Amino acid sequence: MLGDHSSGRRTMCYYRVATHPVIGCRRGTRGFDSNLFTRSKLDFHGSNPRNEEDTRQEDKSNPFSSPGSRQRKKGMESPPPPPHQLTAPLISKHIQEEDHDIPSSSSASASPDDNSPVEQVALTVPVGDDPSIPALTFRMWVLGTVSCVILSFLNQFFWYRNEPLTITSISAQIAVVPLGHLMATALPERVFFRGRRWEFTLNPGPFNIKEHVLITIFANSGAANVYAVHIISAVKIFYKQNLTFFVSFIVIVTTQVLGYGWAGLFRRYLVEPAAMWWPYNLVQVSLFGYLLSLSSLKFLVQAEHKASYSGYRALHEKAKRPRGSLTRNQFFLIAFVCSFAYYVFPGYLFKMLTSLSWICWIFPNSILAHQLGSGMKGLGIAAIGLDWSSVCAYLGSPLASPWFATANIAIGFFLLMYVITPITYWFDVYHAKTFPIFSDGLFTSSGQKYNISTITDSNFQFDAGAYEKQGPLYLSTFFAMTYGFGFASLSATVVHVLLFHGRFIRYSKQLLPIFMHIPAIGIATSFRAKVVGTLISAMVHLGTAWWLMNTIPNICDRTKLSPDSPWTCPGDHVFYDASVVWGLIGPRRIFGDLGTYAAINWFFLLGAIGPLLVWLAHKTFPRHRWIRLITMPIMISALGEMPPATAVNYTTWILVGFVFGFVIYRYRRDWWQRHNYVLSGALDAGLAFMAVLLYLCLEFEGIKFNWWGNKLDGCPLAPCPTAKGIDVDYCPTS
């Protein structure tokens, strides 16, 4: 950013890192002046920009600079952005209140020109950078690798359990802070290979925020679920086929690295625009507070003064305690201890807190009551979970979801779960009463489990004759409906984008690059951390899964496991069912002209009509801005995580999201700004540490606490069919 105080306003100039030209300037406006182009040399860190006098002199001779643009530089306002330009409202003045817990250069006090157009981002992330801070240090590689290995092992380990526990990278993000400071104190400052290309030191100075960000990138690689492990589990556990470790590793690495290619293709539309913000990232960013406006090949340079290194937040800040309140450090520590101590109840002493289905307690012998009230095997009416792991197990933290997204999911969930599902079940659509009301299983026409091994030959190929003999495969009606809504969400997404964003995409090539807030650590540097973390994560995830599959008897086999066994693998069961439907038998025999569920294809048309109706309503009533917030793809795909997610995961998530995303955000904005994302991170971290401690100290030693409070859900009749004459174990015959 080049300072120009002649008119009392600042001129913002943006540079390309790779080619070093200034690609655009602006003065006191959200739009870019495409006529203000010049060139400048700039190193990778954005240092040593030319002074403002040189820039003004060069601008006078710029052939692309029109008289109108030069007049605007003297004080006139730039014209408003064209109608196809993506814009969003800046923070209103009444929100820009003083926050004693935020450094002076934070985004909350930054000018609107410097800030993000998204209010939640602007309230959370500060603006500033110190390019002299080292990033690729010995500490970063050691702590990053260790974090990636530990999280990869733990998350794959817990993924096979009945209630999968996801230990987020928040845990590593917190744990490495004292370790980083310890290494900065204890390691020698000796420099190796001095004067050579590979020169490095074990201790470049104090543990800094850029190292912390890169370590968290490593940890994120370990915390993410490696989807291809489902393939290995399905082949080895369910299909009983042999697969070598080397072939498995190639499959996993290929699928993991493929994601970087897709990310590059869609970066222009999903990452670079400032309005394309990712809410869940703000949880961790609130602990860093260290972001700078830039994109993959662009950098904002402040030449007025060296950007102060004041981007510390919860884990790095040294803030004065506001009167009558807490600093982020204090608040985080209190919330962390409370979460850590509380999880001993839903995690070990009182597991029923995961799903309090009180309707089942009132009517213990009623199948209907259990179907309605069960939070884990039914519709979950009035069921609630007091376990943070059940709240964020599948949908992520509700504190990180903006209210409009939470509201869309809530509306979609209630319509699909409490209107469409009961109607289809009690009208016996697709013989719904023959099967459980909520199940991911595969059934025969008589309601029994489908034996997949009988329709495969010795070469692991589909046997059409055996399939005709055993009969067609059936799904629970709810499971079939989730496939239908999945089809609808695909067409709804395409139509929604074309109607609401098609004009922007059409003119996107004519627009200047759009800038957003991402960590100022260098694109090449962050990419190295991502790739290395991905490779390490793939190896550890596969190694852990391989070890568990070979050491735990009957893992994932619900028919052979004891009722209280935690190794039921809900996610792998859903993947296996999908592999049978889409791979072994094929969609034609399920959803095609040879299948039972051919009518499900009409959902494609219904999904396309939904966004069209919203678009017409928006055009008819343009003053009602809330209509535009109705996002049909989100609403239709509300049940996208079900199964394996259950009703209680949604009901509790929606309730918590309403409290924090609407009530507190609207009526206690200052509290939300200081503590919302910090609270989310503290709850994750406390739960994760206690869960690991409980397993190592109690579960691993076989120490159990058997009583009625540890019977999950307490609704044993929820999976029972209600059709007459169906005989299923553990269920009364109608």
XYZ file of C-alpha atoms in Angstrom:
734
model
C 0.000 0.000 0.000
C 1.567 3.275 -1.097
C 0.795 6.307 1.000
C -0.612 9.402 -0.718
C -1.671 12.018 1.805
C -2.122 14.889 -0.620
C -5.883 14.532 -0.487
C -6.199 13.121 2.982
C -6.933 9.648 1.617
C -4.768 6.609 1.003
C -4.051 4.938 -2.304
C -4.060 1.155 -2.109
C -1.774 -0.580 -4.607
C -1.689 -4.329 -5.113
C 1.320 -6.274 -6.361
C 1.816 -9.620 -8.045
C 4.443 -11.654 -6.235
C 5.505 -13.734 -9.225
C 5.807 -11.032 -11.907
C 6.194 -8.010 -9.608
C 3.909 -5.485 -11.312
C 1.491 -3.352 -9.382
C -1.813 -4.667 -10.692
C -4.177 -2.042 -9.386
C -4.748 0.804 -6.989
C -7.761 2.194 -5.254
C -8.478 5.257 -3.180
C -11.167 5.249 -0.561
C -13.436 2.873 -2.445
C -14.296 -0.765 -2.550
C -13.881 -0.925 -6.314
C -10.604 -1.078 -8.238
C -9.493 1.525 -10.737
C -8.355 -0.520 -13.722
C -6.627 2.511 -15.251
C -4.068 2.812 -12.464
C -1.353 0.418 -13.584
C 2.377 0.698 -13.078
C 5.302 -1.617 -12.483
C 7.602 -2.108 -9.560
C 10.231 -4.513 -8.285
C 9.255 -6.371 -5.171
C 10.818 -9.299 -3.374
C 8.797 -12.333 -2.364
C 8.008 -10.991 1.079
C 6.657 -7.747 -0.303
C 9.485 -5.583 1.049
C 11.207 -2.540 -0.439
C 8.400 -1.072 -2.544
C 9.254 2.103 -4.354
C 8.391 5.310 -2.648
C 5.167 7.115 -3.395
C 6.896 9.920 -5.316
C 8.291 7.456 -7.872
C 4.872 5.951 -8.262
C 3.205 9.303 -8.846
C 5.832 10.253 -11.413
C 5.424 6.980 -13.275
C 1.655 7.217 -13.169
C 1.803 10.494 -15.104
C 3.462 8.724 -18.022
C 1.330 5.616 -17.789
C -0.325 5.133 -21.202
C -3.207 3.295 -19.551
C -4.014 6.201 -17.265
C -6.871 8.328 -18.543
C -7.505 11.978 -17.598
C -10.582 10.858 -15.740
C -8.607 8.472 -13.623
C -6.002 11.122 -12.824
C -8.775 13.444 -11.731
C -10.123 10.754 -9.480
C -6.673 10.436 -7.934
C -6.873 14.075 -6.937
C -9.874 13.461 -4.746
C -12.861 12.450 -6.795
C -14.623 9.259 -5.827
C -14.330 6.302 -8.154
C -17.570 5.222 -9.793
C -19.497 2.419 -8.134
C -18.598 -1.104 -9.148
C -20.404 -2.552 -12.152
C -23.497 -4.615 -11.449
C -21.682 -7.860 -12.186
C -18.922 -7.206 -9.660
C -19.106 -9.283 -6.489
C -19.464 -6.991 -3.498
C -20.516 -7.278 0.094
C -21.318 -4.661 2.732
C -18.502 -3.422 4.918
C -18.787 -3.236 8.664
C -21.277 -0.662 9.784
C -20.002 2.137 11.963
C -21.950 1.088 15.045
C -20.130 -2.259 15.036
C -16.660 -0.738 14.942
C -16.504 -0.302 18.678
C -13.397 -0.230 20.739
C -12.203 -3.655 21.794
C -9.533 -3.503 24.476
C -8.717 -7.118 23.815
C -7.685 -6.530 20.198
C -4.384 -4.960 19.143
C -4.420 -1.589 17.518
C -3.758 -2.899 14.043
C -6.394 -5.571 14.157
C -9.128 -5.731 11.670
C -11.627 -4.395 14.094
C -9.889 -1.038 14.064
C -8.695 -1.098 10.490
C -10.209 1.201 7.945
C -12.957 -0.161 5.700
C -10.533 -0.035 2.741
C -8.190 -2.494 4.452
C -10.822 -4.753 5.885
C -12.681 -7.793 4.626
C -16.131 -7.177 3.136
C -17.473 -10.045 5.267
C -18.389 -8.867 8.744
C -17.544 -12.114 10.560
C -14.092 -12.137 8.952
C -13.466 -8.482 9.689
C -14.445 -8.948 13.326
C -12.109 -11.908 13.726
C -8.924 -11.437 11.714
C -6.493 -8.529 12.031
C -4.500 -6.878 9.262
C -0.704 -6.758 9.435
C 2.495 -8.639 8.652
C 6.181 -8.673 9.481
C 7.992 -10.306 6.514
C 11.216 -10.708 8.512
C 9.723 -13.473 10.667
C 11.037 -16.934 9.635
C 8.554 -19.670 8.758
C 10.328 -22.838 7.523
C 12.291 -23.527 10.687
C 13.618 -26.661 12.350
C 10.974 -26.279 15.061
C 8.215 -26.127 12.474
C 9.288 -29.358 10.758
C 9.663 -31.280 14.025
C 6.470 -30.122 15.726
C 4.481 -30.220 12.486
C 5.499 -33.787 11.714
C 4.803 -34.969 15.257
C 1.391 -33.250 15.277
C 0.459 -34.796 11.941
C 1.468 -38.297 13.048
C -0.371 -38.135 16.380
C -3.611 -36.727 14.973
C -3.576 -39.137 12.027
C -3.238 -42.089 14.377
C -5.872 -40.931 16.857
C -8.509 -39.935 14.313
C -8.208 -43.146 12.345
C -8.278 -45.075 15.593
C -11.493 -43.417 16.788
C -13.128 -43.462 13.333
C -13.973 -47.155 13.654
C -15.886 -46.594 16.899
C -19.652 -46.439 17.317
C -19.553 -42.705 18.069
C -16.591 -41.567 15.986
C -14.563 -38.909 17.724
C -12.779 -36.392 15.546
C -9.839 -34.776 17.303
C -9.404 -31.532 15.439
C -6.158 -29.750 14.790
C -7.175 -27.299 17.529
C -5.583 -29.718 19.995
C -2.224 -29.604 18.256
C -2.552 -25.882 17.708
C -2.738 -25.417 21.459
C -0.253 -28.076 22.531
C 2.611 -26.861 20.335
C 2.690 -23.387 21.874
C 4.524 -24.365 25.094
C 6.616 -26.876 23.136
C 7.623 -24.205 20.659
C 8.631 -21.818 23.421
C 10.523 -24.637 25.152
C 12.481 -25.405 21.983
C 13.206 -21.708 21.520
C 14.673 -21.650 25.019
C 16.545 -24.957 25.050
C 17.909 -25.469 21.527
C 21.322 -24.052 20.579
C 21.582 -21.202 18.103
C 24.295 -22.881 16.036
C 24.046 -22.328 12.275
C 24.636 -25.288 9.957
C 25.940 -25.036 6.364
C 26.618 -21.343 6.812
C 26.778 -19.463 3.535
C 25.297 -22.335 1.542
C 21.914 -22.907 -0.001
C 20.776 -25.243 2.777
C 21.836 -22.977 5.646
C 19.656 -23.359 8.714
C 19.728 -23.063 12.474
C 18.051 -25.083 15.184
C 16.942 -21.920 16.935
C 16.203 -18.860 14.761
C 14.757 -16.930 17.699
C 11.465 -16.776 19.598
C 8.686 -19.129 18.578
C 6.582 -17.105 16.167
C 3.126 -17.033 14.647
C 4.179 -18.141 11.160
C 5.723 -21.317 12.506
C 2.516 -21.856 14.418
C 0.382 -21.497 11.289
C 2.490 -23.999 9.338
C 2.425 -26.491 12.212
C -1.357 -26.215 12.220
C -1.400 -26.890 8.470
C 0.490 -30.098 9.210
C -1.987 -30.901 11.966
C -4.934 -30.262 9.661
C -3.567 -32.884 7.291
C -3.538 -35.374 10.141
C -6.943 -34.391 11.483
C -8.685 -34.775 8.130
C -10.313 -38.098 7.387
C -8.554 -39.993 4.571
C -11.569 -41.022 2.536
C -9.794 -43.756 0.584
C -9.309 -45.760 3.787
C -12.991 -46.657 3.376
C -12.036 -48.480 0.185
C -9.441 -50.540 2.010
C -11.851 -51.310 4.850
C -14.632 -52.358 2.472
C -12.389 -54.692 0.478
C -10.706 -56.339 3.473
C -13.503 -56.400 6.072
C -16.783 -56.596 4.176
C -15.812 -58.257 0.893
C -13.199 -60.500 2.572
C -10.623 -59.927 -0.191
C -6.837 -59.750 0.080
C -5.110 -56.446 -0.571
C -1.419 -55.664 -0.156
C -0.180 -52.727 1.874
C 1.683 -51.222 -1.097
C -1.372 -51.221 -3.366
C -3.435 -49.716 -0.559
C -0.894 -46.944 -0.058
C -0.882 -46.074 -3.780
C -4.686 -45.859 -3.770
C -4.704 -43.549 -0.759
C -1.930 -41.230 -1.954
C -3.481 -40.956 -5.417
C -6.862 -39.915 -4.096
C -5.373 -37.499 -1.563
C -3.103 -35.691 -4.021
C -5.877 -35.536 -6.612
C -7.620 -33.046 -4.370
C -4.895 -30.457 -4.951
C -5.653 -30.551 -8.667
C -9.331 -29.875 -8.088
C -8.453 -27.125 -5.624
C -6.313 -25.430 -8.260
C -9.064 -25.620 -10.863
C -11.672 -24.036 -8.603
C -9.415 -21.666 -6.671
C -10.469 -18.722 -8.793
C -14.114 -19.148 -7.835
C -14.012 -20.685 -4.357
C -10.923 -19.135 -2.750
C -9.871 -15.858 -4.332
C -13.122 -13.848 -4.105
C -13.271 -12.081 -0.759
C -16.920 -13.037 -0.332
C -16.046 -16.738 -0.590
C -15.143 -17.097 3.060
C -14.924 -20.395 4.902
C -16.599 -20.005 8.327
C -15.005 -23.013 10.014
C -11.527 -21.618 9.429
C -12.329 -18.651 11.664
C -12.231 -20.901 14.724
C -8.513 -21.498 14.311
C -7.848 -18.042 12.917
C -9.220 -16.546 16.106
C -6.372 -18.304 17.917
C -3.834 -16.923 15.470
C -5.311 -13.576 14.543
C -2.689 -13.413 11.871
C -4.001 -12.916 8.363
C -3.164 -10.479 5.611
C -5.149 -9.586 2.516
C -3.558 -11.463 -0.383
C -4.234 -14.206 -2.917
C -2.066 -16.902 -4.428
C -0.062 -14.521 -6.623
C -0.931 -11.149 -5.123
C 0.381 -9.259 -2.158
C -0.622 -6.056 -0.440
C 2.342 -3.931 0.578
C 2.254 -1.151 3.109
C 4.992 1.355 2.311
C 3.829 4.055 4.690
C 5.290 2.159 7.578
C 6.445 -1.334 8.389
C 3.446 -3.422 9.394
C 3.537 -3.988 13.099
C 3.635 -7.576 14.267
C 0.508 -7.315 16.338
C -1.617 -10.105 14.948
C -1.635 -12.095 18.144
C -4.917 -13.448 19.408
C -5.785 -16.015 22.033
C -2.583 -18.062 22.045
C -0.106 -15.302 21.244
C -1.610 -12.064 22.442
C -0.585 -10.157 25.526
C -3.690 -8.115 26.066
C -4.856 -6.101 29.026
C -7.889 -7.483 30.750
C -10.969 -5.385 29.947
C -12.865 -4.157 32.946
C -15.534 -6.660 33.905
C -14.416 -9.183 31.312
C -11.697 -11.717 30.479
C -8.888 -11.755 27.997
C -8.993 -14.424 25.331
C -6.239 -16.326 27.096
C -8.171 -16.409 30.358
C -11.438 -17.297 28.685
C -9.826 -20.057 26.639
C -8.170 -21.608 29.681
C -11.406 -21.627 31.701
C -13.435 -23.121 28.840
C -10.720 -25.689 28.142
C -10.635 -26.897 31.756
C -14.439 -27.095 31.922
C -14.641 -29.081 28.685
C -11.830 -31.373 29.810
C -13.467 -32.095 33.170
C -17.007 -32.456 31.850
C -16.276 -35.016 29.135
C -15.576 -37.690 31.745
C -19.371 -37.963 32.129
C -20.554 -38.505 28.514
C -17.273 -40.212 27.667
C -17.234 -42.773 30.483
C -19.518 -42.353 33.522
C -22.848 -41.418 31.902
C -22.779 -42.201 28.179
C -26.528 -41.702 27.834
C -25.807 -37.953 27.869
C -24.886 -38.413 24.213
C -28.601 -38.771 23.434
C -31.291 -38.085 26.025
C -34.333 -39.638 24.351
C -36.852 -39.109 27.126
C -39.896 -40.200 25.083
C -38.495 -43.739 25.110
C -38.300 -43.630 28.905
C -41.967 -42.704 29.216
C -43.122 -45.429 26.797
C -40.563 -48.235 27.187
C -42.656 -50.894 25.377
C -43.949 -48.867 22.425
C -42.274 -49.309 19.036
C -43.921 -46.120 17.777
C -42.639 -44.074 20.720
C -39.142 -45.439 20.230
C -39.250 -44.655 16.503
C -40.323 -41.096 17.209
C -38.117 -40.379 20.196
C -34.848 -42.200 19.569
C -32.093 -39.743 18.838
C -29.771 -42.396 17.398
C -32.083 -44.892 15.654
C -35.252 -42.891 15.074
C -36.587 -39.424 14.294
C -35.153 -37.893 17.454
C -38.216 -35.839 18.400
C -37.382 -33.922 21.597
C -34.046 -35.771 21.838
C -31.071 -33.703 22.904
C -27.418 -34.442 23.467
C -25.316 -32.994 26.266
C -22.107 -34.262 24.714
C -20.020 -31.874 22.627
C -18.647 -34.778 20.565
C -22.179 -35.670 19.418
C -22.848 -32.019 18.579
C -19.908 -31.572 16.220
C -19.181 -35.179 15.203
C -20.458 -34.865 11.628
C -21.490 -31.252 11.010
C -18.539 -29.532 12.623
C -18.749 -26.813 15.227
C -22.104 -24.971 15.237
C -20.281 -21.929 16.604
C -18.439 -21.621 13.297
C -21.530 -21.775 11.100
C -23.130 -18.458 10.089
C -26.750 -18.214 11.083
C -28.144 -18.119 7.541
C -26.452 -21.461 6.796
C -27.624 -22.943 10.102
C -31.172 -21.756 9.396
C -31.159 -23.315 5.931
C -29.953 -26.628 7.340
C -32.531 -26.446 10.139
C -35.435 -25.824 7.755
C -34.290 -28.589 5.445
C -33.791 -31.001 8.334
C -37.229 -30.405 9.870
C -39.022 -30.679 6.522
C -37.231 -33.827 5.431
C -37.016 -35.548 8.818
C -40.329 -34.602 10.410
C -42.613 -34.171 7.383
C -41.453 -36.230 4.415
C -39.975 -39.192 6.320
C -43.078 -39.869 8.488
C -45.366 -39.501 5.459
C -43.369 -41.951 3.353
C -43.073 -44.398 6.243
C -46.670 -44.505 7.423
C -47.974 -44.580 3.853
C -45.685 -47.591 3.378
C -43.828 -46.123 0.402
C -41.414 -48.743 -0.969
C -42.620 -51.156 1.752
C -41.208 -48.801 4.382
C -42.854 -50.553 7.342
C -40.984 -53.754 6.516
C -37.690 -52.108 7.430
C -36.415 -49.882 10.259
C -37.532 -46.285 10.013
C -33.894 -45.137 10.230
C -31.213 -47.495 8.957
C -28.290 -47.682 6.556
C -28.695 -51.430 6.052
C -29.390 -53.495 2.935
C -32.439 -55.775 3.159
C -34.378 -58.492 1.409
C -38.086 -58.180 0.666
C -38.838 -59.924 3.969
C -36.928 -57.394 6.060
C -33.882 -59.601 6.667
C -30.276 -58.502 6.164
C -29.128 -58.999 2.585
C -26.272 -61.507 2.269
C -23.967 -59.867 -0.262
C -21.545 -62.792 -0.380
C -24.195 -64.928 -2.098
C -24.310 -62.682 -5.181
C -20.552 -62.604 -5.865
C -18.573 -65.346 -7.588
C -15.082 -66.637 -6.828
C -13.529 -63.855 -8.937
C -15.199 -61.143 -6.863
C -17.617 -60.371 -9.708
C -21.349 -59.805 -9.645
C -23.399 -62.989 -10.195
C -26.607 -61.942 -11.956
C -28.138 -65.401 -11.647
C -27.612 -65.517 -7.898
C -29.054 -62.019 -7.595
C -32.217 -63.025 -9.439
C -32.523 -66.072 -7.191
C -32.143 -64.155 -3.925
C -34.314 -61.276 -5.046
C -33.879 -57.511 -5.401
C -32.077 -55.430 -2.828
C -34.111 -53.060 -0.676
C -33.157 -49.978 1.305
C -34.945 -48.422 4.216
C -37.205 -45.725 2.829
C -35.308 -43.061 4.729
C -32.019 -44.250 3.195
C -33.614 -44.195 -0.267
C -34.921 -40.676 0.345
C -31.448 -39.463 1.305
C -30.223 -40.659 -2.088
C -33.089 -38.796 -3.711
C -32.253 -35.573 -1.920
C -28.637 -36.108 -2.895
C -29.737 -36.191 -6.535
C -31.824 -33.066 -5.992
C -28.935 -31.194 -4.397
C -26.778 -31.759 -7.497
C -29.257 -30.167 -9.888
C -30.166 -27.503 -7.324
C -26.525 -26.469 -7.004
C -26.092 -26.055 -10.767
C -29.308 -24.067 -11.189
C -28.620 -21.924 -8.102
C -25.163 -20.958 -9.353
C -26.441 -20.117 -12.835
C -29.326 -17.993 -11.565
C -27.678 -16.149 -8.701
C -24.009 -16.077 -9.750
C -24.028 -16.760 -13.480
C -23.609 -13.110 -14.396
C -20.589 -12.761 -12.153
C -18.978 -15.878 -13.636
C -19.691 -14.619 -17.142
C -17.881 -11.339 -16.540
C -15.223 -12.712 -14.202
C -12.502 -12.628 -16.874
C -13.030 -8.880 -17.262
C -12.568 -8.156 -13.570
C -9.367 -7.384 -11.775
C -8.153 -10.083 -9.389
C -10.136 -10.138 -6.174
C -8.332 -10.176 -2.864
C -9.093 -12.084 0.289
C -7.720 -12.752 3.749
C -5.312 -15.696 3.948
C -2.209 -16.292 6.102
C 0.758 -14.186 5.008
C 3.274 -17.012 5.047
C 3.937 -17.440 1.346
C 2.167 -19.663 -1.130
C 5.145 -21.925 -1.815
C 5.837 -22.303 1.897
C 2.290 -23.297 2.773
C 2.117 -25.654 -0.209
C 5.204 -27.522 0.997
C 3.621 -28.013 4.396
C 0.369 -29.236 2.856
C 1.990 -31.774 0.533
C 4.380 -33.175 3.141
C 1.573 -33.324 5.691
C -0.659 -35.126 3.194
C 1.952 -37.813 2.497
C 2.651 -38.368 6.196
C -1.050 -38.456 6.977
C -1.740 -41.026 4.255
C 0.940 -43.355 5.591
C -0.150 -43.091 9.236
C -3.880 -43.408 8.517
C -3.296 -46.535 6.469
C -0.895 -48.013 9.016
C -3.363 -47.451 11.850
C -6.287 -48.915 9.913
C -4.177 -51.896 8.859
C -3.168 -52.539 12.457
C -6.746 -52.341 13.775
C -8.157 -54.585 11.058
C -5.578 -57.251 11.906
C -5.774 -57.044 15.718
C -9.439 -56.445 16.684
C -11.548 -59.599 16.191
C -14.687 -59.111 14.064
C -14.141 -55.380 13.735
C -17.113 -53.704 11.995
C -19.137 -56.953 12.003
C -22.254 -56.001 13.965
C -23.603 -59.559 13.892
C -20.574 -60.968 15.727
C -19.605 -58.082 18.006
C -20.955 -57.850 21.531
C -23.795 -55.323 22.035
C -21.550 -52.974 24.016
C -18.610 -53.137 21.594
C -17.550 -49.713 20.303
C -16.007 -51.058 17.064
C -19.124 -50.945 14.856
C -17.685 -48.627 12.140
C -20.814 -46.616 11.141
C -19.031 -44.622 8.446
C -17.519 -47.706 6.841
C -20.898 -49.448 6.802
C -22.407 -46.577 4.813
C -19.480 -46.650 2.400
C -19.843 -50.408 1.985
C -23.564 -50.071 1.265
C -22.809 -47.426 -1.342
C -20.194 -49.668 -2.960
C -22.809 -52.413 -3.310
C -25.400 -50.060 -4.792
C -23.130 -48.153 -7.176
C -20.390 -50.691 -7.785
C -21.309 -54.340 -7.332
C -24.986 -54.418 -8.325
C -24.961 -51.169 -10.260
C -27.364 -48.208 -10.225
C -29.483 -49.599 -13.082
C -30.750 -52.437 -10.870
C -31.433 -50.001 -8.018
C -32.411 -46.616 -9.512
C -32.759 -47.550 -13.192
C -35.359 -49.327 -15.279
C -34.500 -52.645 -13.612
C -34.648 -51.307 -10.072
C -37.212 -50.711 -7.375
C -36.359 -47.033 -6.857
C -36.576 -45.694 -10.428
C -38.958 -42.918 -9.352
C -36.175 -41.446 -7.208
C -34.730 -39.928 -10.396
C -37.546 -37.366 -10.416
C -35.668 -35.677 -7.579
C -33.268 -34.265 -10.175
C -36.150 -32.236 -11.608
C -37.447 -31.206 -8.196
C -33.980 -30.017 -7.232
C -33.771 -27.822 -10.327
C -37.184 -26.277 -9.673
C -36.369 -25.267 -6.085
C -33.757 -22.541 -6.814
C -35.896 -21.292 -9.701
C -38.797 -20.603 -7.341
C -36.504 -18.748 -4.938
C -35.017 -16.714 -7.803
C -38.491 -15.753 -9.067
C -39.521 -14.727 -5.552
C -36.359 -12.635 -5.234
C -37.072 -10.883 -8.533
C -40.719 -10.333 -7.629
C -39.973 -8.945 -4.161
C -36.482 -7.404 -4.456
C -36.878 -5.377 -1.266
C -37.187 -8.528 0.832
C -33.491 -9.300 1.058
C -34.045 -12.326 3.268
C -35.376 -14.221 0.242
C -31.905 -14.274 -1.274
C -30.610 -16.000 1.860
C -32.784 -19.033 1.091
C -30.180 -21.391 -0.330
C -31.950 -24.401 -1.777
C -28.797 -26.532 -2.294
C -28.040 -26.280 1.436
C -31.645 -26.829 2.420
C -32.120 -29.856 0.172
C -28.830 -31.445 1.187
C -29.497 -30.904 4.900
C -29.519 -34.661 5.477
C -26.322 -35.166 3.513
C -24.532 -36.555 6.568
C -27.345 -38.973 7.463
C -26.529 -41.787 7.785
C -24.104 -42.261 9.546
C -25.102 -39.063 11.384
C -28.181 -39.423 13.578
C -31.080 -37.174 14.495
C -29.584 -36.058 17.805
C -26.482 -34.837 15.984
C -28.693 -32.455 14.038
C -31.166 -31.345 16.712
C -28.464 -30.398 19.197
C -26.275 -28.816 16.520
C -29.155 -26.630 15.342
C -30.046 -25.585 18.899
C -26.479 -24.578 19.744
C -26.110 -22.835 16.381
C -29.254 -20.800 17.049
C -28.052 -19.684 20.478
C -24.608 -18.571 19.340
C -25.194 -17.712 15.685
C -28.392 -15.739 16.183
C -29.106 -14.807 19.804
C -25.599 -14.012 21.035
C -24.403 -12.663 17.682
C -27.371 -10.310 17.524
C -27.709 -9.184 21.131
C -24.194 -9.640 22.555
C -22.044 -8.777 19.547
C -19.046 -7.674 21.584
C -18.994 -10.973 23.506
C -19.358 -12.951 20.275
C -16.504 -11.023 18.711
C -14.090 -11.766 21.563
C -15.060 -15.265 22.626
C -17.181 -17.190 20.107
C -14.477 -18.924 18.088
C -12.178 -19.201 21.079
C -14.928 -21.082 22.920
C -15.341 -23.480 20.012
C -11.643 -24.250 19.981
C -11.537 -24.718 23.753
C -14.447 -27.170 23.722
C -12.780 -29.219 20.975
C -9.434 -29.261 22.718
C -10.728 -30.170 26.177
C -12.842 -33.006 24.814
C -9.990 -34.378 22.707
C -7.469 -34.515 25.544
C -9.927 -36.132 27.943
C -11.054 -38.689 25.333
C -7.491 -39.822 24.739
C -6.837 -39.952 28.482
C -9.964 -42.046 29.120
C -9.032 -44.547 26.440
C -5.422 -44.969 27.526
C -6.170 -45.168 31.248
C -9.500 -47.025 31.360
C -10.810 -48.477 28.101
C -7.447 -49.840 26.985
C -7.177 -51.677 30.308
C -10.691 -53.085 29.969
C -12.072 -51.147 32.936
C -15.814 -50.731 32.355
C -18.557 -49.014 34.301
C -21.740 -50.981 33.669
C -25.059 -49.428 34.667
C -28.237 -48.245 32.921
C -26.796 -44.760 32.340
C -24.209 -46.219 29.971
C -26.800 -47.738 27.633
C -26.712 -45.414 24.658
C -30.048 -43.875 23.735
C -32.203 -46.317 25.717
C -34.515 -47.007 22.759
C -33.990 -50.690 21.864
C -37.247 -50.991 19.881
C -36.524 -48.107 17.482
C -35.088 -50.350 14.688
C -38.079 -52.710 14.763
C -40.337 -52.910 11.689
C -44.079 -52.334 12.081
C -45.367 -54.397 9.138
C -47.321 -57.495 10.108
C -45.642 -60.877 9.890
C -42.052 -59.592 9.853
C -39.886 -61.629 12.211
C -36.700 -59.861 13.302
C -34.498 -60.731 16.243
C -34.930 -58.601 19.406
C -38.267 -57.243 18.073
C -41.821 -58.333 18.968
C -43.716 -59.940 16.079
C -46.694 -57.931 14.861
